[in-house]
Coordinates of C-alpha atoms in Angstrom, one line a residue:
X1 CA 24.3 0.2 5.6
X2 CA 20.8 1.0 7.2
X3 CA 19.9 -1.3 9.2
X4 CA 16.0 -0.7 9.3
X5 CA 13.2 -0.3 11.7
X6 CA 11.7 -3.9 12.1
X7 CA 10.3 -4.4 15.8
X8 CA 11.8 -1.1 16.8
X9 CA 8.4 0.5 17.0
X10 CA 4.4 -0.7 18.5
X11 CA 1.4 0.3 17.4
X12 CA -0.2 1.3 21.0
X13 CA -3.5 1.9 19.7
X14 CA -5.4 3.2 16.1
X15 CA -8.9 4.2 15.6
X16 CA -11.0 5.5 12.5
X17 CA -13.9 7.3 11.7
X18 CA -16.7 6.1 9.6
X19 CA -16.0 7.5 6.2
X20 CA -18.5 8.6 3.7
X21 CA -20.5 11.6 3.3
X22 CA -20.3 13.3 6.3
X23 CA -22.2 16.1 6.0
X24 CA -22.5 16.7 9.6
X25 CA -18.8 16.6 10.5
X26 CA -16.2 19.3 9.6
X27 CA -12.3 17.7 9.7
X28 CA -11.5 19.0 13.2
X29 CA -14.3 16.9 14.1
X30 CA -13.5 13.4 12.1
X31 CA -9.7 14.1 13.7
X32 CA -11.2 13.6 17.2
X33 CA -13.8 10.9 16.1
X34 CA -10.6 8.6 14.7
X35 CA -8.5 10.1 17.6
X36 CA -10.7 9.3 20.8
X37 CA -11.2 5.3 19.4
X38 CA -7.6 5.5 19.1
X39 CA -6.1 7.5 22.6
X40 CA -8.8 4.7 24.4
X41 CA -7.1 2.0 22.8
X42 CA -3.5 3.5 23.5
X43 CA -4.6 3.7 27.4
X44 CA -2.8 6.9 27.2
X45 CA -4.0 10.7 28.5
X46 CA -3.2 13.4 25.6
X47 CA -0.6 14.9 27.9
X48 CA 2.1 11.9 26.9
X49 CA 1.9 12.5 23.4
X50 CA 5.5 14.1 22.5
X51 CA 5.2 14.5 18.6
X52 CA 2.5 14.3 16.1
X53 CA 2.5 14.0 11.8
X54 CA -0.5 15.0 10.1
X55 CA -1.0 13.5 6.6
X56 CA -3.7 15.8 4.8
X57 CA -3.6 16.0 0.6
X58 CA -5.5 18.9 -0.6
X59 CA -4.5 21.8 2.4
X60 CA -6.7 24.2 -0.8
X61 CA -9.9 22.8 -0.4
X62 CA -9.7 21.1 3.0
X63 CA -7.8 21.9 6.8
X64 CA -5.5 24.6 5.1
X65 CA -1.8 24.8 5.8
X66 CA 0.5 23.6 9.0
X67 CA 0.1 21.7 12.0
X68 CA -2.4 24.0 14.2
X69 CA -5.8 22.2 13.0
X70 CA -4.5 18.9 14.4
X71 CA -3.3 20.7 17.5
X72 CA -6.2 22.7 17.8
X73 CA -8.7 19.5 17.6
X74 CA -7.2 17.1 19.6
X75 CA -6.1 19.7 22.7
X76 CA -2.1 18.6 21.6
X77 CA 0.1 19.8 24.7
X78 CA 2.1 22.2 22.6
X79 CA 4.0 19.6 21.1
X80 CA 5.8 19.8 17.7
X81 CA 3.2 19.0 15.0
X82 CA 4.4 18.4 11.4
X83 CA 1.7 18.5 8.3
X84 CA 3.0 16.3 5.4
X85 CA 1.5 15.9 1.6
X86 CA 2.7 13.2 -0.6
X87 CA 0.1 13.1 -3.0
X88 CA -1.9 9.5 -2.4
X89 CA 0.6 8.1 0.1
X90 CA -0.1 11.3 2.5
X91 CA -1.6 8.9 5.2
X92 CA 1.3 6.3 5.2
X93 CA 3.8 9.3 5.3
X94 CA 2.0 10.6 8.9
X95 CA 2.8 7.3 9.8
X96 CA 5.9 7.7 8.6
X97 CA 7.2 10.4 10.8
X98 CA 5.7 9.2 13.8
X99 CA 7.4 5.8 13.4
X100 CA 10.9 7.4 13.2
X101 CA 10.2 9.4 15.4
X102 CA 10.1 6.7 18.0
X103 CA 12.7 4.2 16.5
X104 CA 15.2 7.5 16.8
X105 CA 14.6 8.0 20.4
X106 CA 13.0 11.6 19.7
X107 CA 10.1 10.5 21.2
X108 CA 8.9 8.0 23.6
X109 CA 5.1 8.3 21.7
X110 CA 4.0 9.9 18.5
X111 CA 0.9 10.3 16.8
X112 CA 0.1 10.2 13.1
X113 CA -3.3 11.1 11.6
X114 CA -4.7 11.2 8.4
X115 CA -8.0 13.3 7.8
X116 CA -10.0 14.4 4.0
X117 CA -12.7 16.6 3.9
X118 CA -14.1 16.8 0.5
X119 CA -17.9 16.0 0.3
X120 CA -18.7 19.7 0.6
X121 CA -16.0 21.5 -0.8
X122 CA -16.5 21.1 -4.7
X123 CA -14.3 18.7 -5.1
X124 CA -15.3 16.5 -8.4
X125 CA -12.2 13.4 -7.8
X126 CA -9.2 12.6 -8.7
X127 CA -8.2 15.1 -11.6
X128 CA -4.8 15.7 -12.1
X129 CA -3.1 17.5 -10.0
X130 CA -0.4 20.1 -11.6
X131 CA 2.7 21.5 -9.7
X132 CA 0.0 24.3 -8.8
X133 CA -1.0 28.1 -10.3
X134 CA 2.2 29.5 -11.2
X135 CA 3.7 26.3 -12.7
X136 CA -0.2 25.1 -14.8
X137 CA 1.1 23.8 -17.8
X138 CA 2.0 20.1 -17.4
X139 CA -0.7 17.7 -17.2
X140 CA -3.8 19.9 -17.3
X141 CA -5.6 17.5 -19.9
X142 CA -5.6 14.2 -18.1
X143 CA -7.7 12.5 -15.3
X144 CA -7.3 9.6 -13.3
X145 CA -9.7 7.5 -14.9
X146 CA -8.0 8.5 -18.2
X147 CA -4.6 8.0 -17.0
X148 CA -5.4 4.1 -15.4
X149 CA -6.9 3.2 -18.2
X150 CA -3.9 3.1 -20.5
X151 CA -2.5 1.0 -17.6
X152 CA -4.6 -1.8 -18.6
X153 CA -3.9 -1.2 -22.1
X154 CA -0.9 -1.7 -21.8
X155 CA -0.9 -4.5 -19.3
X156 CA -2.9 -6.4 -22.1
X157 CA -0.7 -5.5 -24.5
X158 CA 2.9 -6.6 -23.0
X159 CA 0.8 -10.1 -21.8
X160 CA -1.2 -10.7 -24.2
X161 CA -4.8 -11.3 -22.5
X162 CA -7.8 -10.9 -23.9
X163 CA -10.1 -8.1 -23.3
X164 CA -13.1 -10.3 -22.1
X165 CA -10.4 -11.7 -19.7
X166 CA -9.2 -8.5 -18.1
X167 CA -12.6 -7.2 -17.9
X168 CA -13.5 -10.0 -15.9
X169 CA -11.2 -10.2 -13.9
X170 CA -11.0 -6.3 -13.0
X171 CA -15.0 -7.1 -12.4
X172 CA -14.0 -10.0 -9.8
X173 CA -11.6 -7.1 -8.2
X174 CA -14.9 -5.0 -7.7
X175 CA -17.2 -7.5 -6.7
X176 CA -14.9 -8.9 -3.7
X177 CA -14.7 -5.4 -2.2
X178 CA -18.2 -5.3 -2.3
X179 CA -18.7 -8.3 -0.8
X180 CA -16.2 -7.3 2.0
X181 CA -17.0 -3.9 2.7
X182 CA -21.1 -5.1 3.0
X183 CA -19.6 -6.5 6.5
X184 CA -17.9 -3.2 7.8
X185 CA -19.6 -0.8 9.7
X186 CA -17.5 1.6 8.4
X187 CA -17.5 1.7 4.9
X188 CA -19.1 4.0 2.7
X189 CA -20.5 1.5 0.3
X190 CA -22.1 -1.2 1.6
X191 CA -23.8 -2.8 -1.1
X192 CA -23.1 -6.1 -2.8
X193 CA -23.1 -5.9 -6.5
X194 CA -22.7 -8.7 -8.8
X195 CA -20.3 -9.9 -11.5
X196 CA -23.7 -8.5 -14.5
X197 CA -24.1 -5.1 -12.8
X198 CA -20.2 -4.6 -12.6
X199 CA -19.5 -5.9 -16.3
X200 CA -22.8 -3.3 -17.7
X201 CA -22.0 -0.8 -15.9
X202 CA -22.1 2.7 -17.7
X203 CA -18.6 3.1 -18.7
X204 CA -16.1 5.8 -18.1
X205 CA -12.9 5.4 -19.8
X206 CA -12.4 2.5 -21.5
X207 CA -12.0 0.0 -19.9
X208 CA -13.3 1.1 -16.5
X209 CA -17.2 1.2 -15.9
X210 CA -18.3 3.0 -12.9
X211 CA -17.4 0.0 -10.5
X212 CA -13.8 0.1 -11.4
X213 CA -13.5 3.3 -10.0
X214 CA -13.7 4.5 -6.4
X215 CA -15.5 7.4 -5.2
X216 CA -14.8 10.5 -3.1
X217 CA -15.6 10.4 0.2
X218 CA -14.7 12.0 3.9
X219 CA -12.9 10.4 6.6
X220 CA -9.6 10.2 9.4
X221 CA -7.9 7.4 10.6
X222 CA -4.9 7.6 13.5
X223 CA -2.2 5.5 15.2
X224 CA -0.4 6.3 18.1
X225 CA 2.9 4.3 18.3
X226 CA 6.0 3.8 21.0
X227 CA 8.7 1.5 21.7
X228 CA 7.7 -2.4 22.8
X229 CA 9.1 -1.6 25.7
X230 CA 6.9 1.4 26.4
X231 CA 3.8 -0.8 25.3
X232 CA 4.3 -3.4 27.8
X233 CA 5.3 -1.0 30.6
X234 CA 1.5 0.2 29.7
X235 CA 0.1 -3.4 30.0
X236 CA -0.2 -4.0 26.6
X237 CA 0.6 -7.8 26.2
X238 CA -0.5 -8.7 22.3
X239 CA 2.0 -6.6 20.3
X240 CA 1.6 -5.2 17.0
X241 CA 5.2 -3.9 15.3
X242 CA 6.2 -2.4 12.3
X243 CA 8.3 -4.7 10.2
X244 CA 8.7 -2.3 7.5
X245 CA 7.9 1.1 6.0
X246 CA 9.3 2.0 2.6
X247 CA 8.6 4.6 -0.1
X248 CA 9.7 5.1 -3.4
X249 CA 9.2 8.2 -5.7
X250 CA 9.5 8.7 -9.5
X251 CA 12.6 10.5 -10.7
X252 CA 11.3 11.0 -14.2
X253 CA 12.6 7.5 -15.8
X254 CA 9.5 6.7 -16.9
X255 CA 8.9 9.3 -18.8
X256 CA 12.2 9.0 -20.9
X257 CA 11.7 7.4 -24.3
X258 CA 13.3 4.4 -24.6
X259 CA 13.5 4.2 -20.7
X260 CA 12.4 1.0 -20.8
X261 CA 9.0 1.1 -19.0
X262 CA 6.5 0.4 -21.3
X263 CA 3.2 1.3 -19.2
X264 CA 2.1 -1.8 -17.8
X265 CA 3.0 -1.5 -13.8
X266 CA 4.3 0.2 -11.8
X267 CA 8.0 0.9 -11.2
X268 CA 8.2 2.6 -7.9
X269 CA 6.2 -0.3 -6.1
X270 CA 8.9 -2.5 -7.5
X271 CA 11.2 -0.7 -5.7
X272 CA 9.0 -0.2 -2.4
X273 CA 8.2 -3.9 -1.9
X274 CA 11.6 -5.0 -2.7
X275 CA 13.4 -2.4 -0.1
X276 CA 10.4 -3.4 2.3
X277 CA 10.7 -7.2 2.0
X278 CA 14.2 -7.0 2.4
X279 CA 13.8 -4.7 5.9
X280 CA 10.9 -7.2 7.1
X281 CA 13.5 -10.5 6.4
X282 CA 10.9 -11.6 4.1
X283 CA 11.9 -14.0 1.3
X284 CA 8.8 -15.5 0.1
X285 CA 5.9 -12.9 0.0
X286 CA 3.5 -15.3 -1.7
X287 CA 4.0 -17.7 1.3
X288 CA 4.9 -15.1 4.1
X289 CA 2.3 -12.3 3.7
X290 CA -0.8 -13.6 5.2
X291 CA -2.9 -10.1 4.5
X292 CA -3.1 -7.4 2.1
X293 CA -4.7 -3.8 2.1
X294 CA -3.6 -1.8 -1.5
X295 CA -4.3 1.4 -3.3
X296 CA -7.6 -0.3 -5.3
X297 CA -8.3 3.5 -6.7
X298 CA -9.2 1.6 -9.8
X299 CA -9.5 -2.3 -10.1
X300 CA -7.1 -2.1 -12.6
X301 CA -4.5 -0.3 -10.0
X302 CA -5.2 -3.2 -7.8
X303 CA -4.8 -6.2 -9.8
X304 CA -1.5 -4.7 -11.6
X305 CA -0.3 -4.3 -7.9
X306 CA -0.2 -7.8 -6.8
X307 CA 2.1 -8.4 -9.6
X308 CA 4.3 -5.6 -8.3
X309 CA 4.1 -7.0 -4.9
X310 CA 5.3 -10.0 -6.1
X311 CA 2.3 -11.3 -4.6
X312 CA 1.1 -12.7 -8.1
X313 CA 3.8 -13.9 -11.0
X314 CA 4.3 -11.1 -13.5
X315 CA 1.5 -11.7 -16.4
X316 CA -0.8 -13.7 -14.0
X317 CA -2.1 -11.5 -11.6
X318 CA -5.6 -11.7 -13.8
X319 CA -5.6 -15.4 -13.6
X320 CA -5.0 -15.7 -9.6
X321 CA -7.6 -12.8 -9.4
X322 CA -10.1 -15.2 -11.5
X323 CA -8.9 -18.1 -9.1
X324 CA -10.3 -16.1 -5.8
X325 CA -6.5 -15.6 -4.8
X326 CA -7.0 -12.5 -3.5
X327 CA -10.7 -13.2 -2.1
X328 CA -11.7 -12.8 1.6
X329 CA -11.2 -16.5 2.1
X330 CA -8.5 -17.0 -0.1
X331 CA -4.6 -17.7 0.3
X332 CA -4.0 -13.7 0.4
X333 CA -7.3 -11.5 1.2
X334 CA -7.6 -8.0 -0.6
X335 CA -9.3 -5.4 0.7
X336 CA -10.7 -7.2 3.4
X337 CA -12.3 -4.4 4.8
X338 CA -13.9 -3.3 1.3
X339 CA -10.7 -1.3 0.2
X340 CA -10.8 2.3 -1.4
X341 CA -13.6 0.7 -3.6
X342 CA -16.0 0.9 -0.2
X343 CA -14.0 3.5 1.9
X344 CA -13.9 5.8 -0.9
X345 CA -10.6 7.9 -1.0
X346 CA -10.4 10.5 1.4
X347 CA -6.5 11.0 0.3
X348 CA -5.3 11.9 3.7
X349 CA -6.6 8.7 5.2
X350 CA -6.4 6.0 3.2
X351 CA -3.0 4.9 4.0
X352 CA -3.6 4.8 8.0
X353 CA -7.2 3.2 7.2
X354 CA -5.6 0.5 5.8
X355 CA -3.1 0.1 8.7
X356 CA -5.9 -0.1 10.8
X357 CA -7.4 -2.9 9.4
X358 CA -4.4 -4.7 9.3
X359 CA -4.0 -3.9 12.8
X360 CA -7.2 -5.2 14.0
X361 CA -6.9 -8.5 11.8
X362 CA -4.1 -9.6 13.6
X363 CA -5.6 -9.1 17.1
X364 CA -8.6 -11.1 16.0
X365 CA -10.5 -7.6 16.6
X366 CA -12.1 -7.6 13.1
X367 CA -15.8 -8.5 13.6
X368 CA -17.6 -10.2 10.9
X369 CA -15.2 -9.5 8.5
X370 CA -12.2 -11.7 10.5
X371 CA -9.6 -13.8 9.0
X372 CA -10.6 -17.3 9.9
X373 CA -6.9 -18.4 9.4
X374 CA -5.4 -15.9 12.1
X375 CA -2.7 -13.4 10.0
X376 CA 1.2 -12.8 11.7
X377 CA 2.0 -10.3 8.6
X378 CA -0.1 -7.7 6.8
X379 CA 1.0 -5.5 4.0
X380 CA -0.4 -2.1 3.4
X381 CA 0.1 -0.3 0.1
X382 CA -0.3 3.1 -1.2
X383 CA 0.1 4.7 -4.7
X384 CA -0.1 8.5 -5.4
X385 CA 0.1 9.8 -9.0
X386 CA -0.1 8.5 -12.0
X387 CA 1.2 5.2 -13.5
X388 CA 4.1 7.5 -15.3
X389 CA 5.0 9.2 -12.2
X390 CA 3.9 8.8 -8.7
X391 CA 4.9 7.5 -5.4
X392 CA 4.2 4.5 -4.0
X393 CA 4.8 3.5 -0.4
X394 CA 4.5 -0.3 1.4
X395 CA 4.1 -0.7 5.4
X396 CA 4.1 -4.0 6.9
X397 CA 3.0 -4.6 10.1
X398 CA 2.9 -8.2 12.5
X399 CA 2.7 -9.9 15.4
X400 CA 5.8 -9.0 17.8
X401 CA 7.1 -12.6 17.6
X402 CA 6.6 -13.1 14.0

């Protein structure tokens, strides 16, 4: 039986570009802005990296293929780099590999980074992505807005709430990231917006106005990891571990009629948080989990998560939405760094911006935006896909000693 990674790895140091529209920047160039914030932190020299994971999304209209543009931008020492694509979840795959990396024994410090470039390449957001130009025939119709819509459809279908309800409630979802991401230097939206301007907002598929969606945007984010050990040998005395790191992929049961799903969460997040709960020894996520970062590509995705997380009773994710559950001073923070809804989603980074947050929450290193209650467990969550067939992956990092 697999006994899982929990405490086997550190987090030695992270760092993360500013996202947005970074016209000025090419990727090689965001890669060493998140990289130099993180090697600093590390208190490493480049020459002790032994391995690096590079999580990039769309190698057509951004880096192109294998490992040589990380190599190339951050001066690697010749070391083995692997370039991985899981659709959404490409970031938190990166991190992935370098984790196992270390918990193995292949290597006593790994990098992972995540980089997007897609403000200047054409690239309109989010449309479906097929199984590319000689296999163009499934899914060429849909879009992501499109697709997440029938989510909450369906969610207000099986449970019965109102659509006033769920549009207010998907509008709370929006306004906290706003709120949050005002305070983060980092973000690519900074704006507050209120509960009228997110409610009569131009709408783009039914039910999701423009602020239920989040934008495109640029960006990088990296961690460099190694054992405990390692990390204290290096004078690092406040450890950050990795409890867990699951990921769950479709196998088509979704899509089979009479399957069972009927479109109103999502299965594989089920399975991630389960697998991932079980790995971190956690029993109680409600009561255990003192932060969350999730894949808020639309506030509908977000608010049908924290059901899936377990975070929120199946049904009544709306209602502990409504009740500030999930607000920056609340019994759970969201997206308190402003979530995909600020960041934007530059598909590559996401899932290591998020891991970065979490990271800085729980040394206290969060700025303006800090938990006043200090957090021992964050939870970082990353859906790729559609709702009827994706991936979903769940990372939760802590304290060493909690």
């Amino acid at each position: 039986m697999a006994r899982g990674i929990k405490d086997k790895v550190a987090i030695l140091g992270m760092g993360c570009a500013r996202f947005g529209e970074r016209w000025d920047r090419d990727a090689d160039q965001l890669m060493v802005e998140a990289f130099e914030e993180a090697v600093a932190d590390a208190g490493i020299d480049t020459s002790q990296i032994d391995a690096a994971w590079m999580g990039v999304a769309f190698d057509a209209v951004n880096v192109g293929p294998s490992g040589i543009p990380l190599s190339v931008a951050l001066r690697l020492p010749n070391v083995g780099v692997t370039k991985v694509e899981n659709y959404c979840a490409s970031g938190t795959e990166s991190f992935r590999g370098a984790v196992y990396a270390v918990a193995s024994g292949a290597a006593d410090i790994a990098l992972a980074l995540g980089v997007e470039k897609l403000k200047d390449t054409g690239y309109g957001g989010l449309p479906v992505r097929s199984r590319g130009t000689t296999f163009d025939m499934v899914g060429v119709t849909g879009s992501a807005p499109g697709n997440f819509a029938q989510l909450a459809s369906a969610y207000r279908a099986t449970h019965g709430v109102g659509r006033d309800d769920l549009k207010r409630a998907m509008a709370h979802v929006s306004v906290k990231s706003h709120a949050n991401g005002a305070k983060n230097p980092k973000a690519h939206l900074r704006k507050a917006v209120d509960m009228d301007t997110v409610l009569n907002a131009p709408m783009i598929a039914e039910p999701l106005g423009l602020f239920d969606c989040c934008g495109v945007s640029d960006g990088a984010a990296c961690a460099i990891v190694t054992t405990p050990e390692i990390a204290r040998a290096l004078g690092k005395t406040d450890l950050v571990t990795v409890k867990a790191l699951q990921i769950s992929t479709s196998n088509g049961w979704e899509l089979q009629q009479g399957g069972g799903w009927n479109g109103s969460y999502f299965h594989t997040t089920r399975i991630a948080a389960a697998k991932a709960y079980e790995e971190a020894g956690v029993t109680n996520p409600r009561e255990q989990i003192s932060l969350t970062e999730v894949h808020d590509c639309f506030s509908i995705t977000e608010l049908v998560t924290m059901e899936d997380l377990f975070l929120s009773k199946e049904g009544e994710g709306w209602r502990d939405v409504l009740d500030g559950i999930f607000d920056a001073d609340g019994k759970v923070p969201c997206q308190i760094d402003g979530g995909l809804k600020c960041f934007g989603h530059p598909i590559g980074a996401s899932g290591l911006r998020m891991i970065y947050e979490n990271y800085l929450q729980l040394l206290g290193r969060a700025g303006e935006r800090q938990r006043q209650t200090p957090p021992s467990l964050a939870l970082s969550h990353n859906l790729g896909g559609m709702p009827s067939q994706n991936v979903s992956a769940v990372a939760i990092v802590g304290l060493a000693d909690a």
